[in-house]
Amino acid sequence: GQQLNQSPQSMFIQEGEDVSMNCTSSSIFNTWLWYKQDPGEGPVLLIALYKAGELTSNGRLTAQFGITRKDSFLNISASIPSDVGIYFCAGQLKPLTDKLIFGTGTRLQVFP
Amino acid sequence: KAGVTQTPRYLIKTRGQQVTLSCSPISGHRSVSWYQQTPGQGLQFLFEYFSETQRNKGNFPGRFSGRQFSNSRSEMNVSTLELGDSALYLCASSLEGLALYNEQFFGPGTRLTVL
């Protein structure tokens, strides 16, 4: 099936460090989303982006909708142990009713 | 209010069997989507149901089917199970509205193991 290219695949960082991950696509998306999945749980929406160039924050998380509409970035500042999990980007080609296409995920491990 | 619930949480089947998974959306949500999550392929969209009708479909074989009931509860069925069907099956519900994006709320998933 169709997937977005997400990198890096995994990250091992020390508590307090900043984290960056990104997602790219060959298709233009109208909506970009970032999810986090904890072990044994379903993904939870962190940030939703609707316009090219849009920069949105949610606490220590900041995400951007790329100008070309083919990429998106997520930054986590001052990481803490509870940031551990798998982060997924997802895109929607058409608004409202189109299916979501997910990235392959970035597994984040934070060491104290 | 209660979140998305999925039953059962864990399931073990053998090749050739069939399985039915159940999803109860958040109260008031009319859209239910199903995803297959595997370590190698990530999250793959199976299908979406809205008001008892399939609205979107992913690229899965016909062995994968679903339905939605009038109370928005949904089931998905996999027939003639194969080893490669072992995965976490996630259900997500959303409230249809006029927002730019109808946020999908995910359930905890059903872990299916095919032996």
mmCIF file of C-alpha atoms in Angstrom:
data_model
loop_
_atom_site.group_PDB
_atom_site.id
_atom_site.type_symbol
_atom_site.label_atom_id
_atom_site.label_comp_id
_atom_site.label_asym_id
_atom_site.label_seq_id
_atom_site.Cartn_x
_atom_site.Cartn_y
_atom_site.Cartn_z
ATOM 1 C CA GLY A 1 0.000 0.000 0.000
ATOM 2 C CA GLN A 2 0.921 3.659 -0.250
ATOM 3 C CA GLN A 3 3.193 4.966 2.496
ATOM 4 C CA LEU A 4 5.022 8.093 3.413
ATOM 5 C CA ASN A 5 8.792 8.085 3.863
ATOM 6 C CA GLN A 6 9.544 8.913 7.458
ATOM 7 C CA SER A 7 12.989 9.409 8.964
ATOM 8 C CA PRO A 8 14.806 8.586 11.020
ATOM 9 C CA GLN A 9 13.546 5.079 11.673
ATOM 10 C CA SER A 10 14.691 5.224 15.275
ATOM 11 C CA MET A 11 16.367 7.635 17.636
ATOM 12 C CA PHE A 12 18.174 7.110 20.907
ATOM 13 C CA ILE A 13 18.649 10.369 22.762
ATOM 14 C CA GLN A 14 19.421 11.686 26.200
ATOM 15 C CA GLU A 15 16.807 13.409 28.324
ATOM 16 C CA GLY A 16 16.821 17.140 27.664
ATOM 17 C CA GLU A 17 17.899 16.872 24.037
ATOM 18 C CA ASP A 18 15.839 18.196 21.157
ATOM 19 C CA VAL A 19 14.452 15.804 18.539
ATOM 20 C CA SER A 20 13.644 16.298 14.860
ATOM 21 C CA MET A 21 11.917 13.932 12.489
ATOM 22 C CA ASN A 22 10.416 14.384 9.057
ATOM 23 C CA CYS A 23 8.118 12.875 6.520
ATOM 24 C CA THR A 24 8.218 13.138 2.728
ATOM 25 C CA SER A 25 5.903 12.128 -0.056
ATOM 26 C CA SER A 26 5.781 12.119 -3.816
ATOM 27 C CA SER A 27 2.152 13.298 -3.582
ATOM 28 C CA ILE A 28 0.769 16.652 -2.514
ATOM 29 C CA PHE A 29 -1.258 16.458 0.685
ATOM 30 C CA ASN A 30 -3.966 18.797 1.932
ATOM 31 C CA THR A 31 -3.592 17.753 5.549
ATOM 32 C CA TRP A 32 -0.611 16.581 7.553
ATOM 33 C CA LEU A 33 -0.968 14.940 10.941
ATOM 34 C CA TRP A 34 1.412 13.730 13.611
ATOM 35 C CA TYR A 35 0.516 10.866 15.959
ATOM 36 C CA LYS A 36 2.228 9.205 18.896
ATOM 37 C CA GLN A 37 1.723 5.552 19.804
ATOM 38 C CA ASP A 38 2.566 4.198 23.241
ATOM 39 C CA PRO A 39 3.130 0.455 23.728
ATOM 40 C CA GLY A 40 -0.140 -1.480 23.774
ATOM 41 C CA GLU A 41 -2.172 1.545 22.717
ATOM 42 C CA GLY A 42 -3.539 3.013 19.526
ATOM 43 C CA PRO A 43 -2.032 6.204 18.043
ATOM 44 C CA VAL A 44 -3.032 9.528 19.574
ATOM 45 C CA LEU A 45 -3.182 12.727 17.531
ATOM 46 C CA LEU A 46 -0.552 15.304 18.529
ATOM 47 C CA ILE A 47 -0.793 18.018 15.887
ATOM 48 C CA ALA A 48 -2.866 18.629 12.754
ATOM 49 C CA LEU A 49 -1.709 20.939 9.937
ATOM 50 C CA TYR A 50 -3.961 22.285 7.188
ATOM 51 C CA LYS A 51 -2.031 24.875 5.181
ATOM 52 C CA ALA A 52 1.307 24.928 3.380
ATOM 53 C CA GLY A 53 3.882 26.699 5.526
ATOM 54 C CA GLU A 54 1.785 26.377 8.675
ATOM 55 C CA LEU A 55 3.746 26.062 11.906
ATOM 56 C CA THR A 56 1.826 24.726 14.905
ATOM 57 C CA SER A 57 2.897 24.018 18.472
ATOM 58 C CA ASN A 58 1.501 21.769 21.164
ATOM 59 C CA GLY A 59 3.557 22.256 24.318
ATOM 60 C CA ARG A 60 7.099 21.134 23.592
ATOM 61 C CA LEU A 61 6.062 19.816 20.173
ATOM 62 C CA THR A 62 6.223 21.900 17.009
ATOM 63 C CA ALA A 63 5.233 20.707 13.550
ATOM 64 C CA GLN A 64 5.382 22.342 10.153
ATOM 65 C CA PHE A 65 3.505 21.774 6.919
ATOM 66 C CA GLY A 66 6.110 21.992 4.156
ATOM 67 C CA ILE A 67 5.804 24.722 1.529
ATOM 68 C CA THR A 68 5.761 22.160 -1.287
ATOM 69 C CA ARG A 69 2.945 20.292 0.534
ATOM 70 C CA LYS A 70 4.999 17.141 0.074
ATOM 71 C CA ASP A 71 6.673 17.105 3.458
ATOM 72 C CA SER A 72 6.244 17.808 7.131
ATOM 73 C CA PHE A 73 8.496 18.094 10.166
ATOM 74 C CA LEU A 74 8.053 17.430 13.870
ATOM 75 C CA ASN A 75 10.333 18.807 16.541
ATOM 76 C CA ILE A 76 10.311 17.907 20.226
ATOM 77 C CA SER A 77 12.210 20.216 22.522
ATOM 78 C CA ALA A 78 13.802 19.272 25.838
ATOM 79 C CA SER A 79 12.797 15.607 25.643
ATOM 80 C CA ILE A 80 11.612 13.776 28.749
ATOM 81 C CA PRO A 81 11.250 10.036 29.460
ATOM 82 C CA SER A 82 7.506 10.022 28.703
ATOM 83 C CA ASP A 83 8.260 11.101 25.118
ATOM 84 C CA VAL A 84 9.257 7.475 24.465
ATOM 85 C CA GLY A 85 7.082 5.864 21.818
ATOM 86 C CA ILE A 86 6.551 5.620 18.093
ATOM 87 C CA TYR A 87 5.759 8.798 16.203
ATOM 88 C CA PHE A 88 3.829 8.591 12.955
ATOM 89 C CA CYS A 89 3.145 11.183 10.339
ATOM 90 C CA ALA A 90 -0.009 10.829 8.279
ATOM 91 C CA GLY A 91 -1.303 12.643 5.250
ATOM 92 C CA GLN A 92 -4.679 13.144 3.710
ATOM 93 C CA LEU A 93 -4.876 13.819 -0.018
ATOM 94 C CA LYS A 94 -8.332 15.363 0.001
ATOM 95 C CA PRO A 95 -9.895 17.024 3.041
ATOM 96 C CA LEU A 96 -12.605 15.577 5.233
ATOM 97 C CA THR A 97 -13.404 12.217 3.701
ATOM 98 C CA ASP A 98 -10.207 10.873 2.237
ATOM 99 C CA LYS A 99 -8.340 8.009 3.871
ATOM 100 C CA LEU A 100 -5.182 8.632 5.911
ATOM 101 C CA ILE A 101 -1.824 7.467 4.595
ATOM 102 C CA PHE A 102 0.684 6.784 7.362
ATOM 103 C CA GLY A 103 4.432 7.059 7.540
ATOM 104 C CA THR A 104 6.567 4.147 8.613
ATOM 105 C CA GLY A 105 7.120 5.595 12.080
ATOM 106 C CA THR A 106 10.030 6.893 14.137
ATOM 107 C CA ARG A 107 10.779 4.966 17.309
ATOM 108 C CA LEU A 108 12.040 7.314 20.003
ATOM 109 C CA GLN A 109 13.975 6.137 23.032
ATOM 110 C CA VAL A 110 14.941 8.636 25.740
ATOM 111 C CA PHE A 111 17.648 7.825 28.258
ATOM 112 C CA PRO A 112 17.810 9.623 31.607
ATOM 113 C CA LYS B 1 -16.907 9.792 27.646
ATOM 114 C CA ALA B 2 -15.769 6.261 26.806
ATOM 115 C CA GLY B 3 -13.145 5.837 24.099
ATOM 116 C CA VAL B 4 -13.049 3.446 21.188
ATOM 117 C CA THR B 5 -13.245 -0.137 22.355
ATOM 118 C CA GLN B 6 -12.090 -3.191 20.470
ATOM 119 C CA THR B 7 -12.749 -6.824 21.222
ATOM 120 C CA PRO B 8 -11.103 -9.152 21.651
ATOM 121 C CA ARG B 9 -7.733 -7.637 22.578
ATOM 122 C CA TYR B 10 -5.814 -10.788 21.695
ATOM 123 C CA LEU B 11 -6.605 -13.638 19.357
ATOM 124 C CA ILE B 12 -4.766 -16.734 18.199
ATOM 125 C CA LYS B 13 -5.958 -18.574 15.105
ATOM 126 C CA THR B 14 -4.568 -21.129 12.711
ATOM 127 C CA ARG B 15 -4.119 -20.855 8.973
ATOM 128 C CA GLY B 16 -7.293 -21.311 7.000
ATOM 129 C CA GLN B 17 -9.594 -20.214 9.803
ATOM 130 C CA GLN B 18 -11.652 -17.068 9.724
ATOM 131 C CA VAL B 19 -11.889 -14.337 12.328
ATOM 132 C CA THR B 20 -14.238 -11.505 13.252
ATOM 133 C CA LEU B 21 -13.058 -8.430 15.132
ATOM 134 C CA SER B 22 -15.351 -5.894 16.722
ATOM 135 C CA CYS B 23 -15.104 -2.154 17.233
ATOM 136 C CA SER B 24 -17.382 0.156 19.210
ATOM 137 C CA PRO B 25 -16.802 3.808 18.307
ATOM 138 C CA ILE B 26 -17.071 6.782 20.607
ATOM 139 C CA SER B 27 -20.703 7.645 21.208
ATOM 140 C CA GLY B 28 -21.962 9.930 18.458
ATOM 141 C CA HIS B 29 -19.202 9.075 16.005
ATOM 142 C CA ARG B 30 -20.504 7.770 12.701
ATOM 143 C CA SER B 31 -17.289 7.011 10.837
ATOM 144 C CA VAL B 32 -15.215 3.934 11.603
ATOM 145 C CA SER B 33 -11.917 3.121 9.896
ATOM 146 C CA TRP B 34 -9.838 -0.039 10.157
ATOM 147 C CA TYR B 35 -6.061 -0.310 9.886
ATOM 148 C CA GLN B 36 -3.569 -3.153 9.875
ATOM 149 C CA GLN B 37 -0.303 -2.483 11.688
ATOM 150 C CA THR B 38 2.737 -4.676 11.185
ATOM 151 C CA PRO B 39 6.408 -4.008 12.013
ATOM 152 C CA GLY B 40 7.387 -4.261 8.362
ATOM 153 C CA GLN B 41 4.543 -2.369 6.685
ATOM 154 C CA GLY B 42 3.506 0.102 9.343
ATOM 155 C CA LEU B 43 -0.115 1.278 9.438
ATOM 156 C CA GLN B 44 -2.064 0.277 6.356
ATOM 157 C CA PHE B 45 -5.608 1.481 5.714
ATOM 158 C CA LEU B 46 -8.138 -1.316 5.246
ATOM 159 C CA PHE B 47 -11.502 0.410 4.867
ATOM 160 C CA GLU B 48 -13.789 3.071 6.261
ATOM 161 C CA TYR B 49 -17.489 2.851 7.003
ATOM 162 C CA PHE B 50 -19.863 5.737 7.389
ATOM 163 C CA SER B 51 -23.586 5.347 8.032
ATOM 164 C CA GLU B 52 -23.392 1.612 7.333
ATOM 165 C CA THR B 53 -21.776 2.142 3.916
ATOM 166 C CA GLN B 54 -18.194 1.512 2.901
ATOM 167 C CA ARG B 55 -16.843 4.915 1.896
ATOM 168 C CA ASN B 56 -13.156 4.190 1.321
ATOM 169 C CA LYS B 57 -11.200 1.037 0.698
ATOM 170 C CA GLY B 58 -7.498 0.212 0.860
ATOM 171 C CA ASN B 59 -5.530 -2.257 -1.216
ATOM 172 C CA PHE B 60 -6.270 -5.486 0.605
ATOM 173 C CA PRO B 61 -7.555 -8.748 -0.881
ATOM 174 C CA GLY B 62 -11.212 -9.671 -0.750
ATOM 175 C CA ARG B 63 -10.551 -11.958 2.242
ATOM 176 C CA PHE B 64 -10.752 -8.770 4.299
ATOM 177 C CA SER B 65 -14.258 -7.452 4.678
ATOM 178 C CA GLY B 66 -16.192 -5.308 7.072
ATOM 179 C CA ARG B 67 -19.553 -3.944 7.928
ATOM 180 C CA GLN B 68 -21.140 -1.308 10.080
ATOM 181 C CA PHE B 69 -24.351 -1.537 12.012
ATOM 182 C CA SER B 70 -27.013 1.105 12.558
ATOM 183 C CA ASN B 71 -25.528 1.948 15.970
ATOM 184 C CA SER B 72 -22.168 2.649 14.225
ATOM 185 C CA ARG B 73 -20.500 -0.405 15.723
ATOM 186 C CA SER B 74 -18.315 -2.117 13.170
ATOM 187 C CA GLU B 75 -16.916 -5.554 12.542
ATOM 188 C CA MET B 76 -14.167 -6.710 10.267
ATOM 189 C CA ASN B 77 -13.796 -10.240 9.044
ATOM 190 C CA VAL B 78 -10.784 -12.032 7.641
ATOM 191 C CA SER B 79 -11.421 -15.335 5.951
ATOM 192 C CA THR B 80 -8.941 -18.090 5.089
ATOM 193 C CA LEU B 81 -6.282 -16.690 7.391
ATOM 194 C CA GLU B 82 -2.661 -16.637 6.271
ATOM 195 C CA LEU B 83 0.479 -16.351 8.386
ATOM 196 C CA GLY B 84 1.026 -12.851 6.994
ATOM 197 C CA ASP B 85 -2.260 -11.694 8.492
ATOM 198 C CA SER B 86 -0.657 -11.672 11.935
ATOM 199 C CA ALA B 87 -0.824 -8.037 12.970
ATOM 200 C CA LEU B 88 -2.332 -5.451 15.248
ATOM 201 C CA TYR B 89 -5.710 -4.412 13.861
ATOM 202 C CA LEU B 90 -6.684 -0.892 14.834
ATOM 203 C CA CYS B 91 -10.061 0.714 14.641
ATOM 204 C CA ALA B 92 -10.541 4.487 14.623
ATOM 205 C CA SER B 93 -13.731 6.503 14.881
ATOM 206 C CA SER B 94 -14.438 10.090 13.960
ATOM 207 C CA LEU B 95 -17.257 12.566 14.274
ATOM 208 C CA GLU B 96 -18.503 13.753 10.919
ATOM 209 C CA GLY B 97 -18.629 17.485 10.897
ATOM 210 C CA LEU B 98 -17.571 20.604 9.056
ATOM 211 C CA ALA B 99 -14.056 20.745 10.492
ATOM 212 C CA LEU B 100 -11.115 20.697 8.106
ATOM 213 C CA TYR B 101 -10.162 17.379 9.509
ATOM 214 C CA ASN B 102 -12.316 14.910 11.361
ATOM 215 C CA GLU B 103 -9.904 13.700 14.028
ATOM 216 C CA GLN B 104 -9.695 9.950 14.234
ATOM 217 C CA PHE B 105 -9.609 8.448 17.706
ATOM 218 C CA PHE B 106 -7.960 5.056 17.801
ATOM 219 C CA GLY B 107 -8.828 2.050 19.907
ATOM 220 C CA PRO B 108 -6.139 -0.094 21.592
ATOM 221 C CA GLY B 109 -6.270 -2.661 18.812
ATOM 222 C CA THR B 110 -6.731 -6.408 18.502
ATOM 223 C CA ARG B 111 -3.510 -8.407 18.326
ATOM 224 C CA LEU B 112 -4.096 -11.304 15.906
ATOM 225 C CA THR B 113 -1.601 -14.132 15.724
ATOM 226 C CA VAL B 114 -1.965 -16.725 12.976
ATOM 227 C CA LEU B 115 -0.149 -20.020 13.550
#
